[in-house]
Short mmCIF file of C-alpha atoms in Angstrom, two decimals:
data_model
loop_
_atom_site.label_atom_id
_atom_site.label_comp_id
_atom_site.label_asym_id
_atom_site.label_seq_id
_atom_site.Cartn_x
_atom_site.Cartn_y
_atom_site.Cartn_z
CA MET A 1196 52.97 13.74 -45.34
CA LEU A 1197 53.04 13.55 -41.24
CA GLY A 1198 56.61 13.32 -40.88
CA TYR A 1199 59.38 11.23 -40.74
CA TYR A 1200 59.63 8.19 -38.02
CA HIS A 1201 62.56 6.70 -36.83
CA ILE A 1202 62.34 2.86 -35.12
CA ALA A 1203 65.59 1.86 -33.28
CA THR A 1204 64.93 -2.91 -32.23
CA MET A 1205 65.94 -4.29 -30.36
CA GLY A 1206 66.16 -7.79 -28.84
CA CYS A 1207 65.24 -10.24 -31.14
CA GLN A 1208 64.25 -11.55 -34.37
CA MET A 1209 60.73 -11.26 -33.65
CA ASN A 1210 61.24 -7.69 -32.75
CA GLU A 1211 62.97 -7.03 -36.26
CA TYR A 1212 60.06 -8.61 -38.16
CA ASP A 1213 57.60 -7.11 -35.83
CA SER A 1214 58.83 -3.39 -36.77
CA ASP A 1215 59.15 -4.67 -40.85
CA TYR A 1216 54.73 -4.61 -39.81
CA LEU A 1217 55.16 -1.35 -38.02
CA GLY A 1218 57.33 0.90 -40.40
CA GLN A 1219 54.77 -1.26 -43.10
CA LEU A 1220 51.49 0.26 -40.70
CA LEU A 1221 53.02 4.23 -40.46
CA LEU A 1222 54.11 4.52 -44.61
CA ASP A 1223 50.68 3.63 -45.48
CA SER A 1224 49.85 6.23 -42.56
CA GLY A 1225 51.73 8.58 -44.55
CA PHE A 1226 54.88 9.15 -42.42
CA TYR A 1227 58.95 7.96 -44.50
CA PRO A 1228 61.53 6.81 -43.06
CA THR A 1229 64.82 8.30 -41.55
CA ASP A 1230 67.55 6.43 -40.44
CA ASN A 1231 68.37 9.25 -37.64
CA PRO A 1232 66.45 10.06 -34.63
CA ALA A 1233 67.11 14.02 -34.81
CA ARG A 1234 65.20 14.20 -37.78
CA ALA A 1235 62.29 11.80 -36.56
CA ASP A 1236 58.98 13.72 -35.75
CA LEU A 1237 57.96 10.09 -34.18
CA VAL A 1238 60.27 7.60 -32.30
CA LEU A 1239 59.69 4.04 -31.90
CA ILE A 1240 61.58 1.94 -28.99
CA ASN A 1241 60.41 -1.91 -29.98
CA THR A 1242 61.72 -3.54 -26.65
CA CYS A 1243 62.89 -6.47 -25.33
CA ALA A 1244 62.13 -7.74 -21.98
CA VAL A 1245 64.20 -10.90 -21.33
CA ARG A 1246 66.42 -9.70 -19.79
CA ALA A 1247 67.84 -6.97 -17.08
CA LYS A 1248 70.71 -5.47 -19.77
CA ALA A 1249 68.30 -5.93 -22.10
CA GLU A 1250 65.66 -3.10 -20.66
CA GLN A 1251 68.60 -1.25 -18.78
CA LYS A 1252 69.62 -0.57 -22.27
CA ALA A 1253 65.89 0.44 -23.67
CA PHE A 1254 65.83 3.03 -20.92
CA SER A 1255 68.93 4.21 -21.38
CA LEU A 1256 67.82 5.09 -24.94
CA LEU A 1257 63.73 6.37 -24.37
CA GLY A 1258 66.59 8.98 -21.97
CA ARG A 1259 68.07 10.05 -25.19
CA ILE A 1260 64.89 10.99 -26.67
CA ILE A 1261 62.74 11.93 -24.01
CA ALA A 1262 65.57 14.86 -23.66
CA LEU A 1263 65.36 15.04 -27.68
CA LYS A 1264 62.36 16.05 -27.29
CA LYS A 1265 62.86 18.61 -24.75
CA ARG A 1266 64.24 20.27 -27.21
CA LYS A 1267 61.94 19.23 -30.21
CA PRO A 1268 58.51 19.31 -28.57
CA HIS A 1269 56.30 18.10 -31.16
CA VAL A 1270 57.99 15.01 -31.26
CA LYS A 1271 55.85 11.67 -30.38
CA ILE A 1272 57.30 8.71 -28.58
CA ALA A 1273 56.03 5.51 -28.28
CA MET A 1274 56.94 2.61 -26.23
CA VAL A 1275 56.75 -0.71 -28.12
CA GLY A 1276 57.41 -4.11 -27.61
CA CYS A 1277 58.14 -6.54 -24.48
CA ILE A 1278 59.12 -4.04 -22.32
CA ALA A 1279 55.40 -2.30 -23.24
CA GLN A 1280 53.31 -5.36 -22.70
CA LYS A 1281 54.86 -5.93 -18.62
CA GLU A 1282 54.41 -2.20 -17.71
CA GLY A 1283 52.14 -1.28 -19.64
CA GLU A 1284 50.34 1.92 -17.77
CA ARG A 1285 53.35 2.57 -15.36
CA LEU A 1286 55.41 3.67 -18.39
CA LEU A 1287 53.02 6.46 -19.22
CA LYS A 1288 53.16 7.63 -15.45
CA ARG A 1289 56.58 7.07 -14.86
CA PHE A 1290 57.52 8.88 -18.02
CA PRO A 1291 55.81 12.26 -18.53
CA GLU A 1292 57.09 12.83 -22.18
CA LEU A 1293 56.17 9.03 -23.56
CA ASP A 1294 52.83 8.88 -25.60
CA LEU A 1295 52.24 5.71 -26.60
CA VAL A 1296 52.17 2.37 -25.23
CA LEU A 1297 52.07 -0.64 -27.95
CA GLY A 1298 51.83 -4.50 -26.26
CA THR A 1299 52.70 -7.31 -28.62
CA GLY A 1300 49.31 -8.05 -29.07
CA GLU A 1301 48.35 -4.68 -30.15
CA ILE A 1302 50.79 -4.30 -33.09
CA GLU A 1303 47.82 -4.54 -36.09
CA ARG A 1304 45.76 -2.52 -34.53
CA PHE A 1305 48.61 0.18 -34.82
CA GLY A 1306 47.47 2.35 -36.99
CA GLU A 1307 44.46 3.01 -35.04
CA ILE A 1308 46.13 3.26 -32.48
CA LEU A 1309 48.05 5.88 -32.96
CA ASN A 1310 45.50 7.80 -35.17
CA LEU A 1311 43.89 9.00 -30.99
CA VAL A 1312 47.46 10.34 -29.81
CA TYR A 1313 47.45 12.63 -33.49
CA SER A 1314 44.08 13.24 -33.47
CA GLU A 1315 43.09 13.71 -29.53
CA GLY A 1316 45.68 14.60 -28.47
CA ARG A 1317 45.92 11.38 -26.35
CA ARG A 1318 47.69 9.31 -24.31
CA VAL A 1319 47.53 5.79 -24.99
CA SER A 1320 48.25 2.85 -23.45
CA ALA A 1321 47.10 -0.36 -25.28
CA THR A 1322 48.49 -4.29 -23.65
CA GLU A 1323 45.43 -6.50 -25.00
CA LEU A 1324 47.39 -9.60 -25.70
CA ARG A 1325 44.93 -10.49 -28.36
CA PRO A 1326 43.92 -15.23 -29.39
CA ASP A 1327 44.05 -14.40 -32.89
CA PRO A 1328 47.20 -14.26 -35.50
CA ILE A 1329 48.42 -11.23 -36.76
CA PRO A 1330 47.38 -10.77 -40.92
CA PRO A 1331 49.64 -10.43 -43.06
CA LEU A 1332 50.97 -7.31 -44.66
CA SER A 1333 52.19 -6.83 -48.27
CA LYS A 1334 53.06 -3.26 -48.83
CA LYS A 1335 54.83 -3.04 -51.92
CA ASP A 1336 58.72 -2.75 -52.72
CA TYR A 1337 59.28 -2.08 -49.20
CA PHE A 1338 61.60 -5.24 -48.66
CA ARG A 1339 63.30 -3.86 -52.24
CA GLY A 1340 67.23 -4.25 -51.99
CA ARG A 1341 66.96 -6.57 -49.13
CA VAL A 1342 68.15 -9.97 -50.31
CA LYS A 1343 66.66 -11.48 -45.78
CA GLY A 1344 63.41 -11.51 -44.47
CA PHE A 1345 61.95 -12.36 -41.40
CA ILE A 1346 58.50 -14.36 -41.29
CA THR A 1347 56.68 -14.73 -37.52
CA ILE A 1348 54.64 -18.41 -38.12
CA MET A 1349 54.04 -17.90 -34.59
CA GLN A 1350 53.35 -15.64 -31.59
CA GLY A 1351 53.91 -16.39 -27.44
CA CYS A 1352 54.80 -20.01 -26.06
CA ASP A 1353 53.50 -22.31 -23.54
CA ASN A 1354 56.16 -24.10 -21.92
CA PHE A 1355 56.35 -21.23 -19.21
CA CYS A 1356 60.53 -22.14 -18.62
CA SER A 1357 61.27 -20.93 -14.94
CA TYR A 1358 63.28 -17.60 -16.13
CA CYS A 1359 61.11 -17.00 -18.88
CA ILE A 1360 59.14 -13.65 -19.15
CA VAL A 1361 58.15 -14.76 -23.13
CA PRO A 1362 54.90 -16.12 -22.33
CA TYR A 1363 53.87 -13.62 -19.99
CA VAL A 1364 54.78 -10.66 -23.15
CA ARG A 1365 53.96 -13.03 -25.99
CA GLY A 1366 50.90 -14.46 -24.77
CA ARG A 1367 50.18 -18.19 -25.44
CA GLU A 1368 51.15 -20.39 -28.32
CA ILE A 1369 49.36 -19.28 -31.36
CA SER A 1370 49.93 -20.25 -35.22
CA ARG A 1371 49.25 -18.14 -37.95
CA PRO A 1372 47.61 -20.83 -40.94
CA THR A 1373 49.85 -21.43 -43.55
CA ARG A 1374 47.81 -19.56 -46.42
CA ASP A 1375 49.16 -16.02 -44.61
CA ILE A 1376 52.57 -17.48 -44.27
CA LEU A 1377 52.57 -18.81 -48.07
CA ALA A 1378 51.45 -15.42 -49.49
CA GLU A 1379 53.97 -13.60 -47.02
CA ALA A 1380 56.29 -16.07 -48.59
CA GLU A 1381 55.65 -14.99 -52.17
CA ASN A 1382 55.62 -11.69 -51.68
CA LEU A 1383 59.24 -11.50 -50.51
CA VAL A 1384 60.34 -13.52 -53.02
CA SER A 1385 59.14 -11.58 -55.55
CA GLN A 1386 61.39 -8.18 -53.29
CA GLY A 1387 64.33 -9.92 -53.93
CA ILE A 1388 64.08 -11.79 -50.83
CA LYS A 1389 66.66 -15.05 -50.92
CA GLU A 1390 66.72 -16.40 -47.84
CA ILE A 1391 63.64 -16.59 -45.81
CA THR A 1392 64.25 -17.32 -41.48
CA LEU A 1393 60.88 -18.11 -40.20
CA LEU A 1394 59.89 -17.11 -36.16
CA GLY A 1395 58.85 -18.59 -33.62
CA GLN A 1396 59.77 -18.96 -29.79
CA ASN A 1397 58.99 -22.80 -30.73
CA VAL A 1398 58.71 -22.97 -34.20
CA ASN A 1399 58.22 -26.52 -33.68
CA SER A 1400 55.20 -26.56 -32.13
CA TYR A 1401 53.85 -25.16 -35.06
CA ARG A 1402 50.33 -26.57 -35.82
CA SER A 1403 47.70 -25.18 -38.53
CA VAL A 1404 44.21 -25.86 -38.79
CA GLU A 1405 44.06 -26.61 -43.35
CA ASP A 1406 40.74 -27.70 -44.56
CA ALA A 1407 43.18 -30.67 -45.78
CA GLY A 1408 43.98 -31.25 -41.91
CA THR A 1409 46.38 -30.29 -39.34
CA ILE A 1410 49.73 -28.64 -40.79
CA ASP A 1411 52.70 -29.36 -38.53
CA PHE A 1412 56.87 -28.08 -38.89
CA PRO A 1413 57.99 -29.94 -40.65
CA ALA A 1414 55.26 -29.86 -43.13
CA LEU A 1415 54.82 -25.80 -43.48
CA LEU A 1416 58.95 -26.25 -44.09
CA ARG A 1417 57.59 -28.56 -46.92
CA ARG A 1418 55.23 -26.66 -48.46
CA LEU A 1419 57.69 -23.33 -48.01
CA SER A 1420 60.65 -25.37 -49.31
CA ARG A 1421 58.85 -25.30 -53.45
CA VAL A 1422 57.56 -21.33 -53.73
CA GLU A 1423 59.94 -20.67 -56.10
CA GLY A 1424 62.52 -17.76 -55.19
CA ILE A 1425 63.52 -18.66 -51.96
CA VAL A 1426 66.75 -19.87 -52.10
CA ARG A 1427 67.84 -20.03 -48.31
CA LEU A 1428 65.35 -20.77 -45.75
CA ARG A 1429 65.74 -21.21 -41.76
CA PHE A 1430 63.80 -21.57 -38.67
CA THR A 1431 64.54 -19.79 -35.07
CA THR A 1432 64.18 -21.44 -32.72
CA SER A 1433 63.57 -24.96 -31.56
CA HIS A 1434 63.18 -26.22 -28.22
CA PRO A 1435 64.31 -29.46 -27.70
CA LYS A 1436 61.80 -31.37 -26.22
CA ASP A 1437 59.58 -30.68 -29.51
CA LEU A 1438 62.25 -31.35 -31.88
CA SER A 1439 60.93 -34.20 -33.86
CA ASP A 1440 62.59 -37.30 -36.02
CA ASP A 1441 59.88 -36.17 -39.10
CA LEU A 1442 61.45 -32.20 -38.15
CA ILE A 1443 65.20 -33.89 -38.08
CA ARG A 1444 64.61 -35.84 -41.73
CA CYS A 1445 63.67 -32.67 -43.38
CA PHE A 1446 67.66 -31.91 -43.13
CA ALA A 1447 68.75 -34.01 -45.47
CA GLU A 1448 64.82 -34.52 -47.88
CA ILE A 1449 64.81 -30.02 -48.59
CA PRO A 1450 67.78 -29.03 -50.92
CA ASN A 1451 67.19 -25.54 -49.97
CA LEU A 1452 67.05 -26.02 -45.72
CA CYS A 1453 70.11 -24.45 -44.66
CA PRO A 1454 72.52 -26.77 -42.60
CA HIS A 1455 72.35 -25.05 -39.27
CA ILE A 1456 70.18 -25.01 -36.23
CA HIS A 1457 69.65 -23.06 -33.44
CA LEU A 1458 68.69 -25.12 -30.33
CA PRO A 1459 69.26 -23.92 -26.83
CA VAL A 1460 70.30 -26.19 -24.31
CA GLN A 1461 70.94 -23.58 -21.36
CA SER A 1462 72.43 -25.91 -18.64
CA GLY A 1463 74.55 -29.47 -19.47
CA SER A 1464 72.97 -30.06 -15.62
CA ASN A 1465 70.14 -32.20 -15.33
CA ALA A 1466 69.12 -31.25 -11.88
CA VAL A 1467 69.37 -27.04 -13.26
CA LEU A 1468 67.15 -28.08 -16.19
CA LYS A 1469 64.93 -29.49 -13.94
CA ARG A 1470 64.42 -25.89 -11.71
CA MET A 1471 64.40 -24.64 -15.27
CA ASN A 1472 61.55 -26.46 -16.10
CA ARG A 1473 63.13 -27.66 -19.63
CA HIS A 1474 61.60 -31.24 -19.72
CA TYR A 1475 64.35 -32.53 -21.72
CA SER A 1476 68.06 -34.28 -20.19
CA ARG A 1477 71.27 -33.15 -20.79
CA GLU A 1478 71.24 -36.83 -22.67
CA HIS A 1479 68.77 -36.47 -24.42
CA TYR A 1480 69.89 -33.57 -25.52
CA MET A 1481 73.13 -35.00 -27.16
CA GLU A 1482 71.25 -37.50 -29.01
CA LEU A 1483 69.48 -35.22 -30.76
CA VAL A 1484 72.46 -33.66 -31.94
CA SER A 1485 73.61 -37.07 -32.99
CA ARG A 1486 71.09 -37.95 -35.02
CA LEU A 1487 70.79 -34.13 -36.35
CA ARG A 1488 74.99 -34.39 -37.73
CA GLU A 1489 73.85 -38.36 -38.71
CA THR A 1490 71.39 -37.35 -40.66
CA ARG A 1491 73.31 -33.41 -41.94
CA PRO A 1492 77.49 -34.00 -41.45
CA ALA A 1493 77.82 -30.74 -41.97
CA ILE A 1494 75.31 -29.59 -40.29
CA ALA A 1495 76.83 -26.06 -37.40
CA ILE A 1496 75.08 -26.26 -34.14
CA THR A 1497 74.28 -23.10 -31.63
CA SER A 1498 72.54 -23.01 -28.68
CA ASP A 1499 71.80 -20.58 -25.65
CA MET A 1500 73.59 -20.69 -21.98
CA ILE A 1501 72.74 -19.56 -18.84
CA VAL A 1502 75.10 -19.79 -16.22
CA GLY A 1503 74.30 -18.31 -12.17
CA PHE A 1504 71.41 -20.20 -12.36
CA PRO A 1505 69.79 -19.98 -8.52
CA GLY A 1506 71.28 -23.04 -7.09
CA GLU A 1507 74.18 -23.62 -9.38
CA THR A 1508 76.56 -25.41 -8.03
CA ASP A 1509 79.76 -25.41 -8.80
CA ARG A 1510 79.64 -29.84 -10.53
CA ASP A 1511 76.49 -28.66 -11.90
CA PHE A 1512 79.05 -25.90 -14.16
CA GLU A 1513 81.38 -28.34 -14.41
CA LEU A 1514 78.65 -30.14 -16.49
CA THR A 1515 78.13 -27.31 -18.22
CA LEU A 1516 81.62 -27.02 -18.96
CA ASP A 1517 81.43 -30.79 -19.98
CA LEU A 1518 79.08 -30.69 -22.74
CA MET A 1519 80.58 -27.63 -24.13
CA GLN A 1520 82.99 -30.08 -25.16
CA LYS A 1521 81.60 -33.29 -26.45
CA ILE A 1522 78.53 -31.24 -27.90
CA ARG A 1523 81.74 -28.27 -29.81
CA PHE A 1524 79.00 -25.72 -30.31
CA ASP A 1525 80.05 -23.69 -33.79
CA ASN A 1526 78.58 -20.95 -31.40
CA LEU A 1527 77.17 -19.96 -28.74
CA PHE A 1528 74.69 -17.02 -27.46
CA SER A 1529 75.67 -16.60 -23.20
CA PHE A 1530 74.31 -15.39 -19.93
CA LYS A 1531 74.25 -14.37 -16.95
CA TYR A 1532 70.74 -15.31 -15.25
CA SER A 1533 69.02 -12.26 -14.28
CA ASP A 1534 65.69 -12.49 -12.66
CA ARG A 1535 62.47 -11.57 -14.70
CA LYS A 1536 59.50 -10.10 -12.60
CA GLY A 1537 56.14 -12.62 -11.97
CA THR A 1538 57.87 -16.02 -12.92
CA ALA A 1539 59.04 -19.32 -11.36
CA ALA A 1540 62.65 -18.57 -10.85
CA GLU A 1541 61.71 -14.99 -9.43
CA ARG A 1542 61.16 -16.89 -5.69
CA MET A 1543 63.42 -19.25 -5.71
CA ASP A 1544 66.08 -19.52 -3.13
CA ASP A 1545 69.78 -19.87 -3.70
CA LYS A 1546 70.77 -17.55 -5.50
CA LEU A 1547 74.12 -16.88 -6.68
CA ASP A 1548 76.37 -13.19 -5.86
CA GLU A 1549 76.88 -11.60 -8.97
CA GLU A 1550 80.70 -11.81 -8.87
CA THR A 1551 80.19 -15.60 -9.24
CA LYS A 1552 77.80 -15.47 -11.73
CA SER A 1553 80.59 -12.79 -14.22
CA SER A 1554 83.19 -15.58 -13.33
CA ARG A 1555 81.58 -18.50 -14.90
CA LEU A 1556 81.00 -16.26 -17.54
CA SER A 1557 83.63 -15.77 -18.45
CA ILE A 1558 85.36 -19.01 -17.64
CA LEU A 1559 82.54 -20.29 -20.20
CA GLN A 1560 82.78 -17.65 -22.69
CA SER A 1561 86.35 -18.00 -23.26
CA LEU A 1562 85.92 -21.77 -23.67
CA GLN A 1563 83.39 -21.46 -26.39
CA ARG A 1564 85.57 -18.78 -28.11
CA GLU A 1565 88.14 -21.75 -27.98
CA ILE A 1566 85.56 -23.76 -30.14
CA THR A 1567 84.83 -21.68 -32.43
CA LEU A 1568 88.18 -20.58 -33.64
CA SER A 1569 89.01 -23.93 -34.51
CA LYS A 1570 85.86 -24.96 -35.83
CA ASN A 1571 85.53 -22.12 -38.06
CA ARG A 1572 90.11 -22.92 -38.58
CA GLU A 1573 88.01 -25.86 -40.32
CA LEU A 1574 87.01 -24.12 -43.10
CA GLU A 1575 90.61 -23.03 -43.88
CA GLY A 1576 91.44 -24.06 -47.27
CA GLN A 1577 87.99 -24.89 -48.34
CA SER A 1578 85.78 -23.31 -51.22
CA VAL A 1579 82.15 -21.96 -49.96
CA GLU A 1580 79.19 -20.64 -51.03
CA VAL A 1581 78.43 -17.46 -49.79
CA LEU A 1582 75.19 -14.95 -50.36
CA VAL A 1583 75.65 -11.63 -50.92
CA GLU A 1584 74.56 -9.84 -48.25
CA GLY A 1585 76.66 -6.42 -48.96
CA PRO A 1586 79.35 -4.42 -48.97
CA SER A 1587 81.25 -5.10 -45.65
CA LYS A 1588 81.95 -2.48 -43.26
CA LYS A 1589 86.03 -3.07 -43.26
CA GLY A 1590 86.10 -0.97 -46.85
CA ASP A 1591 86.55 -2.19 -49.83
CA GLN A 1592 85.20 -5.59 -49.23
CA TRP A 1593 81.42 -7.49 -49.46
CA THR A 1594 79.82 -9.83 -46.82
CA GLY A 1595 77.24 -12.54 -46.57
CA ARG A 1596 77.11 -15.56 -45.11
CA THR A 1597 77.47 -19.28 -45.24
CA ASP A 1598 74.81 -22.41 -45.36
CA THR A 1599 76.40 -22.58 -41.81
CA ASN A 1600 75.08 -19.51 -41.22
CA LYS A 1601 78.91 -18.21 -40.93
CA VAL A 1602 80.59 -14.14 -41.78
CA VAL A 1603 82.27 -13.88 -44.76
CA ASN A 1604 83.91 -11.50 -46.06
CA PHE A 1605 86.17 -11.08 -49.95
CA PRO A 1606 87.33 -8.41 -52.16
CA CYS A 1607 84.24 -7.99 -55.42
CA LEU A 1608 84.87 -5.86 -57.73
CA SER A 1609 81.41 -6.10 -59.31
CA ASN A 1610 78.27 -5.94 -57.78
CA ALA A 1611 77.32 -8.60 -55.86
CA LEU A 1612 73.99 -8.47 -54.17
CA GLY A 1613 72.41 -11.54 -53.63
CA ASP A 1614 74.67 -13.37 -55.44
CA ILE A 1615 75.50 -17.17 -54.54
CA VAL A 1616 79.01 -16.85 -55.16
CA LYS A 1617 82.17 -19.51 -53.79
CA VAL A 1618 84.57 -18.38 -52.00
CA LEU A 1619 88.00 -19.96 -50.64
CA ILE A 1620 88.94 -19.42 -47.43
CA GLU A 1621 91.52 -17.68 -46.23
CA LYS A 1622 91.76 -16.99 -42.71
CA ALA A 1623 89.61 -17.80 -39.65
CA PHE A 1624 88.68 -15.63 -36.95
CA ILE A 1625 86.61 -16.16 -33.55
CA ASN A 1626 83.50 -14.29 -35.80
CA SER A 1627 83.97 -14.26 -39.56
CA LEU A 1628 85.52 -15.59 -42.03
CA ARG A 1629 88.03 -13.99 -44.37
CA GLY A 1630 88.35 -15.52 -48.27
CA ALA A 1631 89.13 -15.02 -51.88
CA LEU A 1632 85.81 -15.39 -54.87
CA VAL A 1633 87.04 -18.24 -56.81
CA THR A 1634 86.46 -17.08 -60.24
CA LYS A 1635 86.73 -19.89 -62.66
#
């Protein structure tokens, strides 16, 4: 055994997938996992660069790990992911204690690169964005004891939204072969995974050229839905401009596809959407929502919203609030705009001050809390099916999610991990539901 490793994962679910990928490679290399960074001989910080706050969080953690290394000089530190890709060699110069910088395109070569650190004592920066999709891994029993799993079906993005750094740190779109995705799904199911979420910056753009022709995203969903043992199937994230009629039909035709879609809108103003380079209008977005709800009336719709984009006027912001009132999202992830170096928005004029951005974010989040609580209260008195994910943090309770992705906590005397149970919703809150197990 080479020692213990600890991975701190920040940002999106794709980073969680990458961390699991790295974890499997580390196990193959002779390391063992630990939840305690103070015990680790190798610490990986898997970073996010989408917003300034995420970067600040990553560097704050790096500072704490560097302090740990000063007490334990043998500890190796690796910066992984989007910040690593963006900054590269500069990180090694800025932080002499850092041993490895591993970009998003070098994940599969991690074992080979780590060997340079250990066998040759080198400090390495590896940030090449490779044009090939990541190969599958199938470490036996790695996912045992989990209920949910992720599969990255594509990497990168070709949309170049004016505020977004993703195409620069994840590269252009690359779809993984369908056969690799199916094999990975079968491996997850064999280890007890019941729910699989497909990941990509824009899953709607998935295209894989197979012997039998091109497989698009709806076709991939249909193939995966037939893998025996997949109880629930989800995906994220969808770009509205590529949400096809065929994909919308999947919500009616695929029984184990969960009635939930995360469909980022970012703004309710056409003027702002144009400056964001989003390639759709508020009217088109609302039409998509209408078609989704006609196809699957109980579908939950969540979204992302950016406030304070350069040039956003009071009227633009009012249109965003109006869109929220009309659509009534089940939940909303909302953020203040922050400059990302190298993006088109960074060079735009008419930047808003922090006070205005903070005020607008507060108003928007207050409205969404009211909407979310109202929608959750509609479930009071109803029985819902919950996939049990494990013990709740609330003491003698278990926790899980509905097919619409709402968190439910409920008392349960027996081990129900991985089961689908019926729960009568007794009380609704903003972030969760509380209920009682329905017994026959």
